[in-house]
XYZ file of C-alpha atoms in Angstrom:
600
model
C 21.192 22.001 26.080
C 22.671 19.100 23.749
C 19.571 16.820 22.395
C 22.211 14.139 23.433
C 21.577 15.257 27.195
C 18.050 14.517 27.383
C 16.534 11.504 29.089
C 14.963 9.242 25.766
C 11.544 9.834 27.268
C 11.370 13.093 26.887
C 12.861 13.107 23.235
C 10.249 9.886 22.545
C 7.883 12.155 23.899
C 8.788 15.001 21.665
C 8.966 12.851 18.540
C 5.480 11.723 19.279
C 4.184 14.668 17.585
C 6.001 14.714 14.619
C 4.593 12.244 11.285
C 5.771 8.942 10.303
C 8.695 10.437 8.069
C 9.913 13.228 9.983
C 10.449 10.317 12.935
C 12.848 8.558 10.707
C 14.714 11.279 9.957
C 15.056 12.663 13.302
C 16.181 8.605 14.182
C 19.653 9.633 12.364
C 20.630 12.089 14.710
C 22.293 10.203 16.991
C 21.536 6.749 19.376
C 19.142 8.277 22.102
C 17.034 9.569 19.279
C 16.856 6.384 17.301
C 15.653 4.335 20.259
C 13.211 7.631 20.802
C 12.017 7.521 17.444
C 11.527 3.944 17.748
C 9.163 3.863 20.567
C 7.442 6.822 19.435
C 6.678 4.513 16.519
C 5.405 1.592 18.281
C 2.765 4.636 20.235
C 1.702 5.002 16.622
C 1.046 0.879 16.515
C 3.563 0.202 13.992
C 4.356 -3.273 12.964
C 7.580 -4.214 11.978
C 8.036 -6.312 8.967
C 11.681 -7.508 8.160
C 13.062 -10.666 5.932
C 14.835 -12.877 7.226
C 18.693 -12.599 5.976
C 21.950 -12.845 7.324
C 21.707 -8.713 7.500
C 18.375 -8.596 9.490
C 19.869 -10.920 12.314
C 21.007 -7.764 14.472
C 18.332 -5.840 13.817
C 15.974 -8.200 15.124
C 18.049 -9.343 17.985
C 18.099 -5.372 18.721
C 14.374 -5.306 18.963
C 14.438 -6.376 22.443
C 15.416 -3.095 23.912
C 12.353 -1.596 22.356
C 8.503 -1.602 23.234
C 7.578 -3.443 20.216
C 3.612 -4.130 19.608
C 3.679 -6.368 16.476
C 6.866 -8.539 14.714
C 6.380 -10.112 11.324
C 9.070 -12.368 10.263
C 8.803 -13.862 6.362
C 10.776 -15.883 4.783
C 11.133 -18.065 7.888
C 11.987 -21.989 6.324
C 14.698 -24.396 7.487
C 17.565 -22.456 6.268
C 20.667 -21.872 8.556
C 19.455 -18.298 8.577
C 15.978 -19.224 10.073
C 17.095 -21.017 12.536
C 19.399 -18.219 13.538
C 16.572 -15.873 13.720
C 14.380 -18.201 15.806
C 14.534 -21.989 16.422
C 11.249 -23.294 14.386
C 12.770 -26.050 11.903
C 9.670 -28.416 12.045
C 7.856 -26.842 14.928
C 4.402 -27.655 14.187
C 5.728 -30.974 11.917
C 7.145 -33.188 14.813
C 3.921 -32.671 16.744
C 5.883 -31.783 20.245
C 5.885 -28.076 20.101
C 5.551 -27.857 24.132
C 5.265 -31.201 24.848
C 8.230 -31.037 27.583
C 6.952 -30.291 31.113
C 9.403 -27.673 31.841
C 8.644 -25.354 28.878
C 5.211 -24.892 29.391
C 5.383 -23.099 32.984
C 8.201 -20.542 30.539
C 5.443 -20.488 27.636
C 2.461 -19.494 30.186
C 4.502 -16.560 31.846
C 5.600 -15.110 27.870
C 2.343 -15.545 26.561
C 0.105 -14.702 29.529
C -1.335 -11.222 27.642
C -1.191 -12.243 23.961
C -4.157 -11.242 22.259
C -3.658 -11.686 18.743
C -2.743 -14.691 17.378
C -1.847 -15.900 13.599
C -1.444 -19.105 12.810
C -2.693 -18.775 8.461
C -1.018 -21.404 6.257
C 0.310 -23.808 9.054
C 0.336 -26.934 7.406
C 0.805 -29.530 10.146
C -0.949 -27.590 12.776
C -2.839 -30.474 14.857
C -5.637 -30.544 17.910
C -2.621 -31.391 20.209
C -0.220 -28.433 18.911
C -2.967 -25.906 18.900
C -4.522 -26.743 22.341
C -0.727 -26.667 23.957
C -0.388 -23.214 22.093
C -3.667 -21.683 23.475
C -3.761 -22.968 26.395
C -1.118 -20.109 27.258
C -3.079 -17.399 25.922
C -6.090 -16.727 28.681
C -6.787 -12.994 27.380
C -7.072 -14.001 23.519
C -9.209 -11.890 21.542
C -7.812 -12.609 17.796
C -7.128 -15.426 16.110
C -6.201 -16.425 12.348
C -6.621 -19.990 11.093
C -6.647 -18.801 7.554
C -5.808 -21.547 5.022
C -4.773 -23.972 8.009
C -6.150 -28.091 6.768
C -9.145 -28.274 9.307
C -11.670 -31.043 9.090
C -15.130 -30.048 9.322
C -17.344 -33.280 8.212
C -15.332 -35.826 9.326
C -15.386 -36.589 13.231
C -12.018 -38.235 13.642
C -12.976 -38.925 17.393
C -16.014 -40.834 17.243
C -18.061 -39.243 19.928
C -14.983 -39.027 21.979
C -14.206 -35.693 23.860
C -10.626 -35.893 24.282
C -9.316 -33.912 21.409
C -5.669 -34.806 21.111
C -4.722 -35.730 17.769
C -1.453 -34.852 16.783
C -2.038 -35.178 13.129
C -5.237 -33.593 11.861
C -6.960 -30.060 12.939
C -11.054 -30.175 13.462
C -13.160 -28.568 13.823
C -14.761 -30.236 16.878
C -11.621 -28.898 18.873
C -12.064 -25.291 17.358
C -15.456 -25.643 18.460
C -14.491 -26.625 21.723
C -12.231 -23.620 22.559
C -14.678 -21.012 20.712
C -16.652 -22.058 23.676
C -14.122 -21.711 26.366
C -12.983 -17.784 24.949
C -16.679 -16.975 22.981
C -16.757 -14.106 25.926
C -13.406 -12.741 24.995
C -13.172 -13.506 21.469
C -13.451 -10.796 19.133
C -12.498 -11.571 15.582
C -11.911 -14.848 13.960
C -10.546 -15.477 10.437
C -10.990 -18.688 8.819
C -10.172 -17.806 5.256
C -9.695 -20.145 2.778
C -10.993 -23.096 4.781
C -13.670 -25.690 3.316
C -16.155 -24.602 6.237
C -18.944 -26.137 5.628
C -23.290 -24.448 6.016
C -23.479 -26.467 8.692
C -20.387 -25.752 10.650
C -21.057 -21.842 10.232
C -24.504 -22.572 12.027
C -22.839 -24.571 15.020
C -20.143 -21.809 15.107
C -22.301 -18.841 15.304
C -24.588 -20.387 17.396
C -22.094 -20.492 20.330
C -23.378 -19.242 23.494
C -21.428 -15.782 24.335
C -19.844 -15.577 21.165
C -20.200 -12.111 20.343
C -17.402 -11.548 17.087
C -16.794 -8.220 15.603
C -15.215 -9.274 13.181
C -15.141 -11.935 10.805
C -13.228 -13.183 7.463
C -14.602 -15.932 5.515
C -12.471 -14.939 2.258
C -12.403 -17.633 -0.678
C -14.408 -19.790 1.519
C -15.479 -21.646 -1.900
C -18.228 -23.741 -0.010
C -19.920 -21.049 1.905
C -23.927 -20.908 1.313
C -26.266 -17.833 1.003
C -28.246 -19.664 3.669
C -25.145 -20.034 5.924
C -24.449 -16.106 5.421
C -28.202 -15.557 6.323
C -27.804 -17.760 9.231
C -24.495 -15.933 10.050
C -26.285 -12.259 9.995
C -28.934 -13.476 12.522
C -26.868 -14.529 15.280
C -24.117 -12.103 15.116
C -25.449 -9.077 15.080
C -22.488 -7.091 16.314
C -20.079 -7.836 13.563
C -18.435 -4.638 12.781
C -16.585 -6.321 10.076
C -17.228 -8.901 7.103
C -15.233 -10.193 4.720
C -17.034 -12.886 2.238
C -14.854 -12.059 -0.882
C -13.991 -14.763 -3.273
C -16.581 -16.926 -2.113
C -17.667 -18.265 -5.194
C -21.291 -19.166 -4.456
C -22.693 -16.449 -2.846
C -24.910 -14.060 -4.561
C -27.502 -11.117 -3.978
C -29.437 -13.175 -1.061
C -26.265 -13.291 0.784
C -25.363 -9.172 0.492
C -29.285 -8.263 1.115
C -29.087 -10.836 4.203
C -25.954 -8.466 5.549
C -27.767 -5.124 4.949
C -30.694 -5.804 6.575
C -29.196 -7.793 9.968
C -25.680 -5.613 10.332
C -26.598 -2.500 11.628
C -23.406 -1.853 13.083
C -21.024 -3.028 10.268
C -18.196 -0.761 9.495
C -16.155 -2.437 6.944
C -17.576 -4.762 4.319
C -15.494 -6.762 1.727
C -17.410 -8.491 -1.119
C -14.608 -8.568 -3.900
C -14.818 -11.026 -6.888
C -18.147 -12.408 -5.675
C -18.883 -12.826 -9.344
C -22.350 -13.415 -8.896
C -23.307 -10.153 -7.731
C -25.609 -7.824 -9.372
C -26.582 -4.469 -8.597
C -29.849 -5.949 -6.895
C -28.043 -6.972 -3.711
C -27.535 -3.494 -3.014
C -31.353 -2.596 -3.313
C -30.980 -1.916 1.152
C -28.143 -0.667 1.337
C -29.022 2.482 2.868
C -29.609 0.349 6.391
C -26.058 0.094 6.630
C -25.427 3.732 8.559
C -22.233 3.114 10.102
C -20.414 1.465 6.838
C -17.112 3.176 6.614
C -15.074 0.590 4.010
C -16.973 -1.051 1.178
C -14.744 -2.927 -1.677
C -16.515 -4.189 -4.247
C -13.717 -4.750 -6.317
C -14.045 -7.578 -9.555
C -17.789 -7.827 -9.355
C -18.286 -7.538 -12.871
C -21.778 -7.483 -13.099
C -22.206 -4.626 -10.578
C -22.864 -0.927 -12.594
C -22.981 1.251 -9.007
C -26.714 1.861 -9.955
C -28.785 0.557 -7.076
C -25.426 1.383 -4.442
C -25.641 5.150 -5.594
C -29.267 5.344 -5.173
C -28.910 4.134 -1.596
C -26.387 6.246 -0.709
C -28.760 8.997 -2.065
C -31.526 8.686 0.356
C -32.267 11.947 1.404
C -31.883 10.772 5.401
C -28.878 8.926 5.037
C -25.563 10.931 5.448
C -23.050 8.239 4.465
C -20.008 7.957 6.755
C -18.092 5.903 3.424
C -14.577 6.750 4.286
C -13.514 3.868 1.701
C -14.687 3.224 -1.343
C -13.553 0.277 -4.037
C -15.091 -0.562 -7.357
C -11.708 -1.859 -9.310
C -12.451 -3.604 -12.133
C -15.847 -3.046 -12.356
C -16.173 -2.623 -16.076
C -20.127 -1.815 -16.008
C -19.416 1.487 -13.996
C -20.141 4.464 -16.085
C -19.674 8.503 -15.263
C -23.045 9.497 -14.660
C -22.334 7.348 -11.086
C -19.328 8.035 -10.253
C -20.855 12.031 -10.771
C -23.405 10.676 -8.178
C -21.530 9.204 -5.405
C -19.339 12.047 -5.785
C -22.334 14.713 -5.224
C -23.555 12.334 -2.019
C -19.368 11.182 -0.567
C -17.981 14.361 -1.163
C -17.154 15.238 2.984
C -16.691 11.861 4.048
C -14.557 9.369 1.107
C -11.006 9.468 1.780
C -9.703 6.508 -0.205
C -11.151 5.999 -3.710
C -10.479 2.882 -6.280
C -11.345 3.248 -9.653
C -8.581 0.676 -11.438
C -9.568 -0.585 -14.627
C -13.179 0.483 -14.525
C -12.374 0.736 -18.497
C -15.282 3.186 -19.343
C -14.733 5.946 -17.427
C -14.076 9.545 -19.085
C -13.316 13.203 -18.279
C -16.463 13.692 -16.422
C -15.426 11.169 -13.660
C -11.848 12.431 -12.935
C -13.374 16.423 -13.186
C -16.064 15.427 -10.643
C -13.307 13.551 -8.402
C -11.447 16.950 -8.488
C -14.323 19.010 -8.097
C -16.487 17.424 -4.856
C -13.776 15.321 -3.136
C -11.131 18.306 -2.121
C -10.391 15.487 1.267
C -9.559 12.195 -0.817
C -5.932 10.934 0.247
C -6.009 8.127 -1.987
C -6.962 7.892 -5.752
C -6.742 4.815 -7.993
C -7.330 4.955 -11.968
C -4.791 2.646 -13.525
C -6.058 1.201 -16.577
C -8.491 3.870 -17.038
C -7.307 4.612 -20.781
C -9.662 7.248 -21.895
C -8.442 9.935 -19.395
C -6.635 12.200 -20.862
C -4.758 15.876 -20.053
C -8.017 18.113 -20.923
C -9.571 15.890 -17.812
C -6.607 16.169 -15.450
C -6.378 20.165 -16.366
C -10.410 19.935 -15.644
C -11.275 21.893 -19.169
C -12.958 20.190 -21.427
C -11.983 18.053 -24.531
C -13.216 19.812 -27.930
C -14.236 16.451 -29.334
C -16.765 15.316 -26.690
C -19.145 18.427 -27.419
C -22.583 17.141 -28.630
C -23.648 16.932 -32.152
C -26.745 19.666 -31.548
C -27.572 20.911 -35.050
C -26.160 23.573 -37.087
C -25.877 27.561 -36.929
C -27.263 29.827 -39.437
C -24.098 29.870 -40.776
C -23.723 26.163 -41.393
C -21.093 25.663 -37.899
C -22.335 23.308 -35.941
C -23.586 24.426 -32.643
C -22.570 23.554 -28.812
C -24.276 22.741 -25.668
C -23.049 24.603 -23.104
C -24.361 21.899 -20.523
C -22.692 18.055 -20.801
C -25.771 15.702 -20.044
C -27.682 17.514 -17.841
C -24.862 16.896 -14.872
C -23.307 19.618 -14.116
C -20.560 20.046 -16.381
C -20.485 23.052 -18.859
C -18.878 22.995 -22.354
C -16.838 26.317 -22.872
C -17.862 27.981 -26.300
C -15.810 27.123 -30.051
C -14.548 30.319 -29.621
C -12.323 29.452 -26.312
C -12.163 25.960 -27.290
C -10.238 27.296 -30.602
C -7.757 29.516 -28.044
C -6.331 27.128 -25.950
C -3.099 25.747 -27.424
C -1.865 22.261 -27.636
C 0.693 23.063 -24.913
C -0.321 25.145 -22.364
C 1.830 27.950 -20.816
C 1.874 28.323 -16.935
C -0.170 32.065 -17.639
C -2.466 29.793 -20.045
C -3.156 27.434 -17.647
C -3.900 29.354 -14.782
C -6.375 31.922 -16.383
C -8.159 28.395 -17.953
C -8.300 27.485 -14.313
C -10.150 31.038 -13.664
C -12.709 30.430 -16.127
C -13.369 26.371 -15.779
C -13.494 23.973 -13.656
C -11.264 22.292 -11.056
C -7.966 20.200 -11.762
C -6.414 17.313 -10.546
C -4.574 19.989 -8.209
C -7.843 20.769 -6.028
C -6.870 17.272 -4.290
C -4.514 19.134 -1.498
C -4.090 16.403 0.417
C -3.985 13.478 -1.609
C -0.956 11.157 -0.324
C -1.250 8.081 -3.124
C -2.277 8.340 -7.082
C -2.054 5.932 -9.493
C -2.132 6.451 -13.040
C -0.652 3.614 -14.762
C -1.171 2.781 -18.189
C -3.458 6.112 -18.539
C -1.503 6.284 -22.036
C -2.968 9.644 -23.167
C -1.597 11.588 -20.225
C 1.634 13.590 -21.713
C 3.658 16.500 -19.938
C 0.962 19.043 -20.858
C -0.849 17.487 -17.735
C 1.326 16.127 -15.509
C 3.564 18.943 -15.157
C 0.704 21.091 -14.545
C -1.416 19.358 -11.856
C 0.894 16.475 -9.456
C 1.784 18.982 -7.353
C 1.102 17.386 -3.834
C 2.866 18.150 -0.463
C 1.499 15.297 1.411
C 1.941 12.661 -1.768
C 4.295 9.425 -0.664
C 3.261 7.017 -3.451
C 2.925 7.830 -7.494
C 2.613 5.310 -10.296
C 3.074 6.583 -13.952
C 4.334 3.489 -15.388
C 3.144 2.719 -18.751
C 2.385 6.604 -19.194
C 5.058 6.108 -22.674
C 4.508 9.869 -23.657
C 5.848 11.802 -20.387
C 9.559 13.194 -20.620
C 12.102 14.330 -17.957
C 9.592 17.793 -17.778
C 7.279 15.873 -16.065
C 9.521 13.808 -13.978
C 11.755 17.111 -12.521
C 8.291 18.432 -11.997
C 7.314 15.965 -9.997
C 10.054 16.008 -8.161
C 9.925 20.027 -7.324
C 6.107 19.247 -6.348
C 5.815 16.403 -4.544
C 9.591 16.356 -2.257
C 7.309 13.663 0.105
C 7.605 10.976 -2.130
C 8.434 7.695 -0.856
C 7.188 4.830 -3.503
C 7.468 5.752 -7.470
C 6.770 4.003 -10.565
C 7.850 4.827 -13.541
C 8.198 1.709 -15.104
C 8.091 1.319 -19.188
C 8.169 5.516 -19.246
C 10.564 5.165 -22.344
C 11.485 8.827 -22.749
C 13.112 9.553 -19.454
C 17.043 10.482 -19.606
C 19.653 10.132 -17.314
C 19.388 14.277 -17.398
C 15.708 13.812 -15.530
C 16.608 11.974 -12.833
C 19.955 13.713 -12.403
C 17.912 17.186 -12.006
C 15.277 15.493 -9.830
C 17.355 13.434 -7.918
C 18.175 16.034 -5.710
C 14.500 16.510 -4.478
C 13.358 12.902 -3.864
C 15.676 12.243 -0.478
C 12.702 10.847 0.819
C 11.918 7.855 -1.950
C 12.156 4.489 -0.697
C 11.144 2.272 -3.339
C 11.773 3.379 -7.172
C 10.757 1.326 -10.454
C 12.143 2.289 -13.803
C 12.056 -0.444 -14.907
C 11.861 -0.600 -18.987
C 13.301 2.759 -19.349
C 15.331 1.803 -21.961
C 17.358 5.064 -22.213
C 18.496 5.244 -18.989
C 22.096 4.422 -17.702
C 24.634 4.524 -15.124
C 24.624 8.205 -14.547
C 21.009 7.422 -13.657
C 22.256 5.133 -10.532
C 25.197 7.030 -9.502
C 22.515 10.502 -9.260
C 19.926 8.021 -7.345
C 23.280 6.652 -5.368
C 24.374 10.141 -3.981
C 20.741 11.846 -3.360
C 18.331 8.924 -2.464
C 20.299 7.868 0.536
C 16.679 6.410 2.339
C 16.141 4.037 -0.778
C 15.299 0.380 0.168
C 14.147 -1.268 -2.927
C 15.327 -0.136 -6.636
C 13.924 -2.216 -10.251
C 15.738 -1.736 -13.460
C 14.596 -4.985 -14.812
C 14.996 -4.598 -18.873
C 16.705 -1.380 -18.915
C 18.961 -2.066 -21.793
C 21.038 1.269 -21.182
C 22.115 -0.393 -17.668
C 25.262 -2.765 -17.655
C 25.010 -5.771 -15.145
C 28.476 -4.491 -14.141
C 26.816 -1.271 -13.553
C 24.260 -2.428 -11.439
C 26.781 -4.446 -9.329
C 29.449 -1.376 -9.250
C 26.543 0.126 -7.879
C 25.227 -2.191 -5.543
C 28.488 -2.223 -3.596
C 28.397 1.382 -2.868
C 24.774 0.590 -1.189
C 23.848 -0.408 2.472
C 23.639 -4.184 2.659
C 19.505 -3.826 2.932
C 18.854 -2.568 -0.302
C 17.525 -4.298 -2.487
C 18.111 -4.074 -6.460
C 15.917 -6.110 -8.943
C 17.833 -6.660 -12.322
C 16.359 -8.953 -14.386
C 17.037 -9.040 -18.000
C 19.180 -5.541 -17.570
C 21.514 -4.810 -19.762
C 19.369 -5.831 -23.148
C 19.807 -9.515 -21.897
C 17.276 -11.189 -24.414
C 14.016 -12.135 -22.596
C 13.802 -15.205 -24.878
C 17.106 -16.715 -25.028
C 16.981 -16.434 -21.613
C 14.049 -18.387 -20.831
């Protein structure tokens, strides 16, 4: 039977079972399958996120024949083009956004089951808009007023009740409806607001108001007492997010372990004022799945991995991030690698500057189920780590032999690690054969490689990684994303390796890698008909053979940056983009060895 003959149910059906990319490919095959593969999609709770340009304007309208959960639309403004998309010139501005009888009954029957609703960075957003808006949404159980102008101290109303002001947002109204949904309201963002201690109080006070989750991000005048206050009387948050709030400290964090029981996903990110103190409880916290901890700079991991260490606590971290926390040292990451190992999936570990060897061998060695790995920045990884054998120089200074050599401790700290003796130290060559590799493997430790199922890794501006490594180890089936940029020593070995490895790839940087050739990427090109996005930016020797091999093999590519690649003409790049589908996008700035000066 031809696949054009079958109903679209049973080919969405079908497709249901297949993985995000596979969908999309089997979406070329003809019309019934790309409506298929579209709804199987949405089954998957896909949201779609496109532009707004005169290109988009049929594939939007075209979203109507689909079952489509979740639409974002950016770049809305008062262009022609937005108000060909949707009619929204001044829609919260003028103040009568439903203010004519005979579009409310219309607005009540097409909003009836919304349930998420996102109104972040409105600025004219009034009592009178908001309460027309919501008043059409009975079953709401989301809502974002992130960085929306709400008044919290100032009672515009005097006492009054009637809150109809068509030019300010307060929180007396918010207050009022949080009381009309608290028994359907679920999560609430007010990011970026100026909520005050005491409006947190009269907010979580509410009677019914049971939120699971809440995000208070860069709210700069939230209190550790208000947090405290928070914990008490909602108990059933399952997520928190206080990051960037500039005055909270340890109280705050130790206020959230001990009250949260059932919190799954935690964000405390550039709290600067944290220490490892507020994570002295942290082991109450039984369900956490996601913890970012990213930019506390005082934080070492100390008290967190002694927590997690408890010897009745089997952590359920699926998430883990400690970017740019400067303080964390191997000996911890060794830890939490010992105590995550079956549960962390997603690890960050950008710019913690003082990691080694030892914490990228450990990653290999106890977290075989990590999809998602992080190190930019880290500078003092190097191959020996990635191979996992390790680096002559770091043995010990332990005395002399008989002979006057020095000698060698065959254990690294007491952790786990074992040096391999002078002898084998002294055999293994510079640049490593496929045989010499793979019998070091036998002998050693594990490699990079032992991550089978890793889908993301970033390694940018890890500048002693050369082609001795990386044409050993990123070998990854499953791998979509890859960032090597600022890695200046790899060649065109290690990017036609890559290729051969990893055919999944959909996002790569290779940005600044200044000894790539057009030869690379014409040999690879013809494994990457997956890749999507593609920086190479800075690759100075690259030129239009580069595009036209990128042109005639990366057919699914949807964004493309040569910015300062002085090999490629701007007449190149615009030869080129005329031979592209209108939604690709090509960023060129300074190509061509325009000068970066002059120019500004």
């Amino acid at each position: 039977m031809e696949s054009a003959a079958l109903p679209v149910e049973i080919v969405t059906y079908i497709l249901s079972f297949l993985p995000i990319t596979d969908k999309k490919e089997a979406a070329l095959v003809n019309r019934i399958w790309y409506f298929a593969a579209r709804d199987s999609l949405c089954q998957d709770n896909i949201a779609y996120n496109i532009p707004v340009s005169s290109t988009s304007l049929s594939t939007i309208a075209s979203l109507g024949r689909s079952r489509v959960c979740c639409i974002s639309l950016p770049n809305l403004d008062s262009s022609t083009i937005s108000r060909d998309v949707i009619n929204c010139n001044s829609l919260f501005m003028s103040g009568t956004l439903l203010s004519k009888p005979e579009t409310m009954p219309q607005a009540q029957k097409a909003l009836a089951y919304l349930q998420e609703l996102n109104l972040s960075g409105l600025r004219y957003l009034s009592d009178l808009s908001f309460n027309r808006l919501v008043s059409c949404m009975p079953h709401l159980t989301k809502l974002s007023l992130a960085r929306c102008h709400i008044t919290f101290e100032f009672d515009p109303y005097h006492g009054s009740s009637h809150y109809n002001s068509s030019c300010i947002l307060s929180f007396r109204n918010l207050q009022c409806f949080l009381k009309e949904q608290a028994s359907s309201l679920q999560a609430l963002d007010l990011s970026g607001t100026s909520i005050t201690a005491q409006a947190m109080k009269s907010l979580v006070q509410i009677e019914k108001l049971h939120l699971q989750e809440l995000v208070l991000q860069n709210c700069q005048d939230l209190t550790n007492e208000a947090v405290s206050f928070l914990c008490k009387h909602q108990p059933s948050l399952t997520l928190l997010d206080i990051s960037s709030c500039s005055e909270l400290s340890d109280q705050a964090v130790l206020a959230v372990s001990t009250s949260l029981q059932a919190l799954q996903n935690l964000r405390l990110g550039k709290i600067h004022r944290l220490t490892d103190g507020a994570f002295e409880h942290f082991g109450q916290l039984r369900s956490l799945q996601n913890l970012d901890i990213s930019e506390c700079s005082l934080v070492s991991g100390n008290k967190l991995v002694k927590a997690f260490s408890h010897p009745e606590l089997q952590p359920k971290l699926v998430s883990l991030s400690f970017a740019f926390c400067s303080l964390l040292r191997d000996s911890s990451v060794l830890s939490l690698a010992r105590t995550l190992s079956s549960s962390l999936r997603v690890l960050d570990l950008s710019s913690c500057v003082s990691l080694t060897n030892i914490s990228i061998q450990a990653i290999s060695s106890h977290f075989t189920h990590l999809m998602v790995l992080r190190m930019a920045w880290c500078r003092e990884l190097t191959d020996w780590g990635l191979l996992g054998i390790e680096e002559p120089q770091q043995a010990p200074d332990c005395g002399r032999e008989k002979d006057g050599s020095p000698k060698f401790s065959r254990n690294f700290g007491n952790m786990g690690f074992f040096l391999p003796p002078p002898q084998a130290l002294e055999q293994i060559p510079k640049v490593l054969t496929d045989s010499d590799w793979q019998e070091s493997q036998k002998k050693y430790r594990a490699s990079l490689q032992a991550l089978h199922y890793l889908q993301e890794l970033d390694l940018m501006a890890c500048h002693k990684l050369t082609d001795m490594s990386i044409t050993k180890v990123i070998c990854f089936p499953e791998l979509r994303r890859l960032s090597l940029s600022l890695v200046h020593e790899i060649t065109d070995s290690s990017l036609v390796a890559i290729a051969r490895g990893c055919r999944n790839l959909e996002h790569l940087s290779l940005s600044h890698c200044g000894n790539l050739t057009d030869g690379g990427f014409m040999e690879a090109a013809s494994y990457l008909r997956r890749l999507q996005r593609l920086n190479i930016s800075g690759c100075n020797q690259l030129t239009y053979q580069t595009l036209l091999a990128i042109g005639k093999e990366c057919t699914q590519l949807k964004n493309l940056d040569v910015s300062m690649c002085s090999g490629i003409r701007v007449a190149d790049i615009k030869l080129f983009q005329a031979q592209l589908p209108l939604q690709t996008c090509i960023q060129s700035h300074f190509a061509g060895g325009a000068d970066l000066f002059l120019t500004l």
